[in-house]
XYZ file of C-alpha atoms in Angstrom:
407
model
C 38.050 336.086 66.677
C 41.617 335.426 67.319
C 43.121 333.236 64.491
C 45.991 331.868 66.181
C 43.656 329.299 67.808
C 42.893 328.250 64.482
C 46.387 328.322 63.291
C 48.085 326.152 66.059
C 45.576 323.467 66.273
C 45.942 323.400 62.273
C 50.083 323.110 62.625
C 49.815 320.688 65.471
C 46.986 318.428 63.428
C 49.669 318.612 60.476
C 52.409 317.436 63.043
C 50.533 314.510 64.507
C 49.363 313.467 60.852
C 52.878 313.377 59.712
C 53.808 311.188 62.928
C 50.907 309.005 61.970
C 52.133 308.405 58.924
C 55.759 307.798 59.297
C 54.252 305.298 62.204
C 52.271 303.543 59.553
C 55.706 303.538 57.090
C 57.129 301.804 59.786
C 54.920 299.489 60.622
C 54.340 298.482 56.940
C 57.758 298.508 55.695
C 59.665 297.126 59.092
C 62.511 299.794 58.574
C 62.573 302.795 61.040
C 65.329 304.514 59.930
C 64.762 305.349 56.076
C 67.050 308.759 55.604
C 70.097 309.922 56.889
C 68.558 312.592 58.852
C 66.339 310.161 61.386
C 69.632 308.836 62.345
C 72.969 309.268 61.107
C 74.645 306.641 63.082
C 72.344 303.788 62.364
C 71.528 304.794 58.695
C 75.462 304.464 58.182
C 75.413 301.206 59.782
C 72.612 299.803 57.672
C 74.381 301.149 54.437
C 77.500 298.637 55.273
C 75.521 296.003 56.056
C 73.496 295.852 52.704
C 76.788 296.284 51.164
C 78.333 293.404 52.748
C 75.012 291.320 51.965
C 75.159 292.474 48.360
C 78.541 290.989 48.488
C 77.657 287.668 49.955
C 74.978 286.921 47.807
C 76.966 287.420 44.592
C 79.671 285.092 46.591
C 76.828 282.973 46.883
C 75.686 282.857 42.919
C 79.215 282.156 42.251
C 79.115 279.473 44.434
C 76.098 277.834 43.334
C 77.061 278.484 39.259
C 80.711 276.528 40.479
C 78.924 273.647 42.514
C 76.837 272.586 39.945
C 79.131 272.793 36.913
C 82.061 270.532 39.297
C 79.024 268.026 40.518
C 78.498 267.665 36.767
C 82.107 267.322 36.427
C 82.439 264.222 39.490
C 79.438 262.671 37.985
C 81.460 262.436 34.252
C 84.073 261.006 36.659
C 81.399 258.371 37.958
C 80.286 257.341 34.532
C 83.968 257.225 33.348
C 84.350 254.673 35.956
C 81.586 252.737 35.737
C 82.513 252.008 31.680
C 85.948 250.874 33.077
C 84.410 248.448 35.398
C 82.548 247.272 32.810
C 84.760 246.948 30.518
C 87.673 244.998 32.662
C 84.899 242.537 33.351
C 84.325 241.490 29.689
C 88.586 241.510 29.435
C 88.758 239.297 32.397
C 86.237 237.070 30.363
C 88.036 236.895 27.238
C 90.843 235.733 29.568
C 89.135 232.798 31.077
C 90.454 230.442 28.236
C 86.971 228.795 27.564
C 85.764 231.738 25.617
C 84.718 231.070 21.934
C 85.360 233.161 18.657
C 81.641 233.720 18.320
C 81.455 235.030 22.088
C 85.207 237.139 21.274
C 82.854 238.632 18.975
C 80.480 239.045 21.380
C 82.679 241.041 23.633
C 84.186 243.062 21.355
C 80.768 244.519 19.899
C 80.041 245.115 23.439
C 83.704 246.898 23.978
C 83.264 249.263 21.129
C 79.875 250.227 22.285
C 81.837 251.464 25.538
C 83.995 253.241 23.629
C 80.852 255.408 21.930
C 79.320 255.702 25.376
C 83.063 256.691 27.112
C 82.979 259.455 23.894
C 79.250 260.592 24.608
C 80.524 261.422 28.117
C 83.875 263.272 27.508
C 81.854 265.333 25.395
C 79.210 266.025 27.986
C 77.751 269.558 28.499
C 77.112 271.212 31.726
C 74.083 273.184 32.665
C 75.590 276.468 31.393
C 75.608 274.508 28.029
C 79.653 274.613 27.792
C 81.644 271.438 27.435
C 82.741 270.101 30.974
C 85.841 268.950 29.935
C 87.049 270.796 27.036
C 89.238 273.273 29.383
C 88.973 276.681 28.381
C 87.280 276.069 25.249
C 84.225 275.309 26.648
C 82.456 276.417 23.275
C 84.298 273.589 20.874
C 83.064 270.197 21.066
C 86.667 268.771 23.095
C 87.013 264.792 21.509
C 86.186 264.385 18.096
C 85.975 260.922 15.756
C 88.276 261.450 12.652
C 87.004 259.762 9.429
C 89.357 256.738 10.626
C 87.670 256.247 13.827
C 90.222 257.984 15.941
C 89.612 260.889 18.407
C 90.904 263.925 18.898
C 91.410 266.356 21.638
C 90.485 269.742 20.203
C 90.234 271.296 24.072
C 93.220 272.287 25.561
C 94.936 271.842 29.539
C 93.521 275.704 30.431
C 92.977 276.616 34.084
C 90.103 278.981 35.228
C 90.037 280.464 38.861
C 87.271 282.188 39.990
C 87.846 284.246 43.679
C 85.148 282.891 45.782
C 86.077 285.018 48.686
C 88.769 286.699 49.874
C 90.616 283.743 50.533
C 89.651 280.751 48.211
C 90.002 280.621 44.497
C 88.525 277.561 42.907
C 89.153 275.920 39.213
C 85.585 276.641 37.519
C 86.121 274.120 34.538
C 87.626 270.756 33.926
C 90.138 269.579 31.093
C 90.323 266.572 29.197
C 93.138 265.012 30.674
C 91.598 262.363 32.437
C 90.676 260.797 28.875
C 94.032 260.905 27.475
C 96.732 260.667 30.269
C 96.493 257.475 31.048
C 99.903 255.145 30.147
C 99.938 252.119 28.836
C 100.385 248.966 29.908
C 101.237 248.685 33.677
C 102.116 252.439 33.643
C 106.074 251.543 33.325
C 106.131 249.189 30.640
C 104.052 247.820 28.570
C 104.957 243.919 26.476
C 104.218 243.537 23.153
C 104.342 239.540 22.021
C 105.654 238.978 18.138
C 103.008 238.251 16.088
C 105.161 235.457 14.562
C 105.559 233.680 18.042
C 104.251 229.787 17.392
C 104.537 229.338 21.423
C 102.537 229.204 24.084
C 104.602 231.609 26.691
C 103.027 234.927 27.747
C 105.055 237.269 29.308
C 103.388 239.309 32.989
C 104.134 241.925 34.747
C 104.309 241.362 38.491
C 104.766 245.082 39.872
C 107.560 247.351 40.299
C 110.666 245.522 41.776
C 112.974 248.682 41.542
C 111.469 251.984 41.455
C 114.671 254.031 40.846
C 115.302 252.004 37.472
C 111.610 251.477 36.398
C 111.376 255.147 36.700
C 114.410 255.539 34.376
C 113.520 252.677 31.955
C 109.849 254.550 31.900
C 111.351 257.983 31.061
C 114.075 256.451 28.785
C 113.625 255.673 25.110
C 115.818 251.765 25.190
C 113.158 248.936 24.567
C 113.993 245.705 26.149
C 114.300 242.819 23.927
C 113.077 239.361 25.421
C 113.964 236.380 22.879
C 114.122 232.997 23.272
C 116.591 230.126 21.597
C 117.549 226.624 21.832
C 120.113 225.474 24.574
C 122.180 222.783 24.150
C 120.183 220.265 26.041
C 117.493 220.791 23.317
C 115.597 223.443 26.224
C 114.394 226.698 25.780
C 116.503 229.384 27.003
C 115.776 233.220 27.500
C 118.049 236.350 26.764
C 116.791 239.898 27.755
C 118.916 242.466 26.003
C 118.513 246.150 25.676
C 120.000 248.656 22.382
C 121.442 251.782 23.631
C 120.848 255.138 21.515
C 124.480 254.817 20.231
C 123.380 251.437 19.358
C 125.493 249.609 21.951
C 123.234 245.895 22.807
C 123.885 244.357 26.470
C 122.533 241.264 27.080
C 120.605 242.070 30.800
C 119.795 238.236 31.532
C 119.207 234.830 30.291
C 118.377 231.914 31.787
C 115.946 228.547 31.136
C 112.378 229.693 29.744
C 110.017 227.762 31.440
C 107.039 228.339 32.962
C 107.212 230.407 36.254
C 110.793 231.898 35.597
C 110.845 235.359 37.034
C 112.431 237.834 35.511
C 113.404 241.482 36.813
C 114.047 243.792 33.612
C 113.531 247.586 33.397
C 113.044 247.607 37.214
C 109.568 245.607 36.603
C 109.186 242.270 37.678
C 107.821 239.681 35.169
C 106.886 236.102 35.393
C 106.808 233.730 32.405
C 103.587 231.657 31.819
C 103.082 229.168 29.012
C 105.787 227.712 26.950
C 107.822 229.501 24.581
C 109.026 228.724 21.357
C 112.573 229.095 20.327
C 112.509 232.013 17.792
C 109.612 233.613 19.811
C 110.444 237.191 21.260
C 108.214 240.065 23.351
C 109.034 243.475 23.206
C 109.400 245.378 26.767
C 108.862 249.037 26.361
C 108.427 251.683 28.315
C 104.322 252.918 28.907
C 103.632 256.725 26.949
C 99.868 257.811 27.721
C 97.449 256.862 25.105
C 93.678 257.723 25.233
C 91.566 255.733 26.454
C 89.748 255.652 23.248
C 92.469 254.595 21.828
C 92.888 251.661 24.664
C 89.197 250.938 24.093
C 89.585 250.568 20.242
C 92.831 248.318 20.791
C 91.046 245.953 22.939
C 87.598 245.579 20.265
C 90.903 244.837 18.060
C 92.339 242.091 19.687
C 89.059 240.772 20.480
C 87.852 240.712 16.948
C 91.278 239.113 15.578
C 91.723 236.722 18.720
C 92.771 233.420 16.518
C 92.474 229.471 17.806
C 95.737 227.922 17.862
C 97.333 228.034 21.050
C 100.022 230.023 19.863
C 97.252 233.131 18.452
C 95.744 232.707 21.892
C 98.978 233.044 23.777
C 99.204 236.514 21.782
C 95.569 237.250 22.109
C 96.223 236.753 26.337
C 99.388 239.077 26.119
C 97.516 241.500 24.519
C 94.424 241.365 26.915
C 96.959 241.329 29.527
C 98.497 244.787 29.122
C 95.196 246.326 27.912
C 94.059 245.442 31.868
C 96.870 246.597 33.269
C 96.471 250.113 31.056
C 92.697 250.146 32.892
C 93.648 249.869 36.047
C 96.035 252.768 34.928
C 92.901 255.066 33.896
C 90.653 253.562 36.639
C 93.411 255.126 38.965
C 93.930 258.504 36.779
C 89.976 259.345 36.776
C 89.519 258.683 40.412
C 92.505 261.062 41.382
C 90.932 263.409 39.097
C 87.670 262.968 40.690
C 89.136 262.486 44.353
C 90.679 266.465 42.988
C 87.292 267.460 42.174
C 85.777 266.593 45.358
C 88.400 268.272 47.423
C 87.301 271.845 45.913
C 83.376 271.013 45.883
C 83.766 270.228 49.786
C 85.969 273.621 50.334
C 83.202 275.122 48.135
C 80.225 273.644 50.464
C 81.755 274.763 53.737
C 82.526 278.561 51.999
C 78.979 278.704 51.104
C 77.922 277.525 54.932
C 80.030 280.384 56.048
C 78.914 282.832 53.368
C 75.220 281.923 54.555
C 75.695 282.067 58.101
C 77.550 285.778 57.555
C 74.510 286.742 55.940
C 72.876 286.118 58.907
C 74.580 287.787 61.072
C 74.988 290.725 59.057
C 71.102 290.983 57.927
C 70.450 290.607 61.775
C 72.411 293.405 62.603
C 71.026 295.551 60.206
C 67.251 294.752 61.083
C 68.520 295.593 64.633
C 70.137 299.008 63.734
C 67.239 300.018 61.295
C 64.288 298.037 61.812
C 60.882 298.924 63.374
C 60.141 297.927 66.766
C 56.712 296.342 66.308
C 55.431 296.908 69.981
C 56.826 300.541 70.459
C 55.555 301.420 67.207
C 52.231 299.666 67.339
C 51.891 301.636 70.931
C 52.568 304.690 69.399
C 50.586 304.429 66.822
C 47.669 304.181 68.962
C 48.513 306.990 71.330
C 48.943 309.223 68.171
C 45.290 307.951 66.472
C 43.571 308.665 70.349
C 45.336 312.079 70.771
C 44.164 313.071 66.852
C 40.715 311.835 67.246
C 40.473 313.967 70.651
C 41.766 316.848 69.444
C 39.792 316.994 66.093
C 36.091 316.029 68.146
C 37.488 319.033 70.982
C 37.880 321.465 67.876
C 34.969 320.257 66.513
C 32.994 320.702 69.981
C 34.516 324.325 70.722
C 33.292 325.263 66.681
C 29.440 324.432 67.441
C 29.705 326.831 70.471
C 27.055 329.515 69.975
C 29.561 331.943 71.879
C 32.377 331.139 69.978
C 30.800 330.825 66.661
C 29.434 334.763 67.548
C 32.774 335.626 68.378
């Protein structure tokens, strides 16, 4: 018997069995081209393509990890805020004139229980369990009561950039500036009333009326002295005068103190409300930043020692006055901040949009290059699983062949 017959149809059985299987691979797996040697070309292809999807996705982590500590970051911002709304509506009620000591109280229980929850939020945490706006010490706990009811910043003004993609860096944590930037008073100068005034007079801040000299009164160190005397005629008169560093005193105005008189001093305007006493005084200087803790505490002060004579009153609305004015200040310095925040968040959202519709493309492109076409293969398949079943029941018919099996 010639053994070649045996031979070939074994080789070409082993052939179309490996076909059938790499047809099954295919089909089960959806990739076509698994090794260099079924094709170079697209196997290269395919090999840049996962790279540049391994690349995207890590983009994409970052992206996610960034979004969600920043979102925690803008809703700080949003709680900041609302405790400043709050807290300008009780000031606006202390400054109604019909409120009583017992409400003052009140008010200032209620202001100081702001201040804990303003605290409880500068000290938030983010979902990585770091401090949100402790800057790069993320670790330390960033605004910390002192035995004396302070608080102190124990982050610092760091800045951390992460590379998002090849063209967009974005600030991964937040400081604690917004808490302790703000300036006080109407964020040029801020009016301090003698606490020995017996008058009525309070002394307001109408808005900048010169920027080029409020700027340099505001970056200067020369206070503003704003007393008041006895004319002549038996009126009240004004004199605004101002102490150089050399200790040189000009006398800036002075005119009849009544109620109404506008005054430009500093570059600020001012008007005059009430009725001062001769021998009363305010002090005009310029605003440095003070927390807001610190702005907080200061206002459940002045609440708690508001006094009923007129003249206590007069100093208790001065006070109440500037401490406004120095919220609007960090009403404007938190919404910046948060205005800053939302800036990068929507770069952010539109890098991760791009990143996800790159992936697309790319993982497209690859399936293309490398993946298995279903209906080709499937066809295949089945031509392969006829041709193997006819060839092993033709072998199988030519074996039982009473000639051949004598042969």
């Amino acid at each position: 018997m010639d053994l070649a017959f045996f031979t070939n149809f074994s080789a070409s059985l082993t052939a179309q069995e490996a076909e059938l299987n790499t047809l099954q691979e295919e089909i089960s797996s959806g990739v076509a081209v698994q090794t260099p040697e079924q094709n170079p070309s697209a196997f290269e292809t395919a090999l840049i393509g996962n790279d540049q999807l391994s690349a995207l996705n890590g983009d994409t982590t970052s992206l996610g990890d960034i979004q969600g500590q920043l979102g925690d970051v803008s809703n700080g911002y949003t709680s900041v805020l609302s405790e400043i709304s709050d807290v300008q509506q009780l000031v606006l009620g202390a400054l109604n004139g019909t409120t009583s000591n017992q409400n003052m109280q009140s008010l200032a229980t209620q202001v100081s229980a702001a201040e804990q929850q303003m605290l409880g939020i500068a000290n938030t945490t983010g979902s990585n369990g770091t401090f949100l706006f402790g800057g790069t010490r993320g670790t330390v706990q960033p605004f910390q009561e002192q035995p004396d009811g302070s608080v102190v910043y124990m982050g610092d003004g760091g800045q951390s950039q992460a590379e998002i993609s090849s063209d967009l860096s974005a600030s991964t944590i937040a400081t604690g500036e917004a808490f302790i930037s703000g300036l006080q008073g109407d964020g040029t100068a801020s009016v301090t009333a003698a606490s020995t005034n017996t008058g009525t007079g309070v002394l307001l801040s109408d808005g900048v009326g010169n920027p080029t000299a409020a700027t340099a009164f505001q970056q200067g160190n020369e206070p503003i002295t704003v007393s008041f005397t006895t004319s002549g005629t038996g009126g009240v008169i004004y004199t605004a005068t101002q102490t150089s560093s050399a200790g040189v005193t000009t006398t800036l105005a002075t005119g009849p103190a009544t109620s109404g008189t506008s005054l430009t001093l500093g570059g600020v305007d001012f008007q005059l409300t009430g009725t001062p006493a001769a021998g009363d005084s305010f002090t005009i200087s310029p605003s440095r930043p003070q927390s807001v803790f610190t702005l907080l505490s200061n206002i459940t002060t002045t609440l708690q020692t508001a006094g009923s004579t007129p003249a206590a009153a007069a100093i208790t609305r001065q006070n109440l006055n500037q401490d406004l004015s120095a919220l609007d200040q960090y009403q404007q310095t938190v919404t910046t901040a948060q205005a800053q925040t939302g800036v990068t968040l929507q770069s952010l959202s539109k890098t991760s949009a791009s990143n996800a519709t790159q992936e697309t493309e790319v993982q497209n492109n690859v399936d293309t290059t490398i993946g298995t076409n279903f209906p080709a293969a499937l066809t295949a398949l089945d031509q392969n699983t006829t041709a193997v079943e006819a060839a092993m029941k033709a072998f199988s018919t030519v074996q039982n062949l009473s000639l051949f099996s004598v042969i």
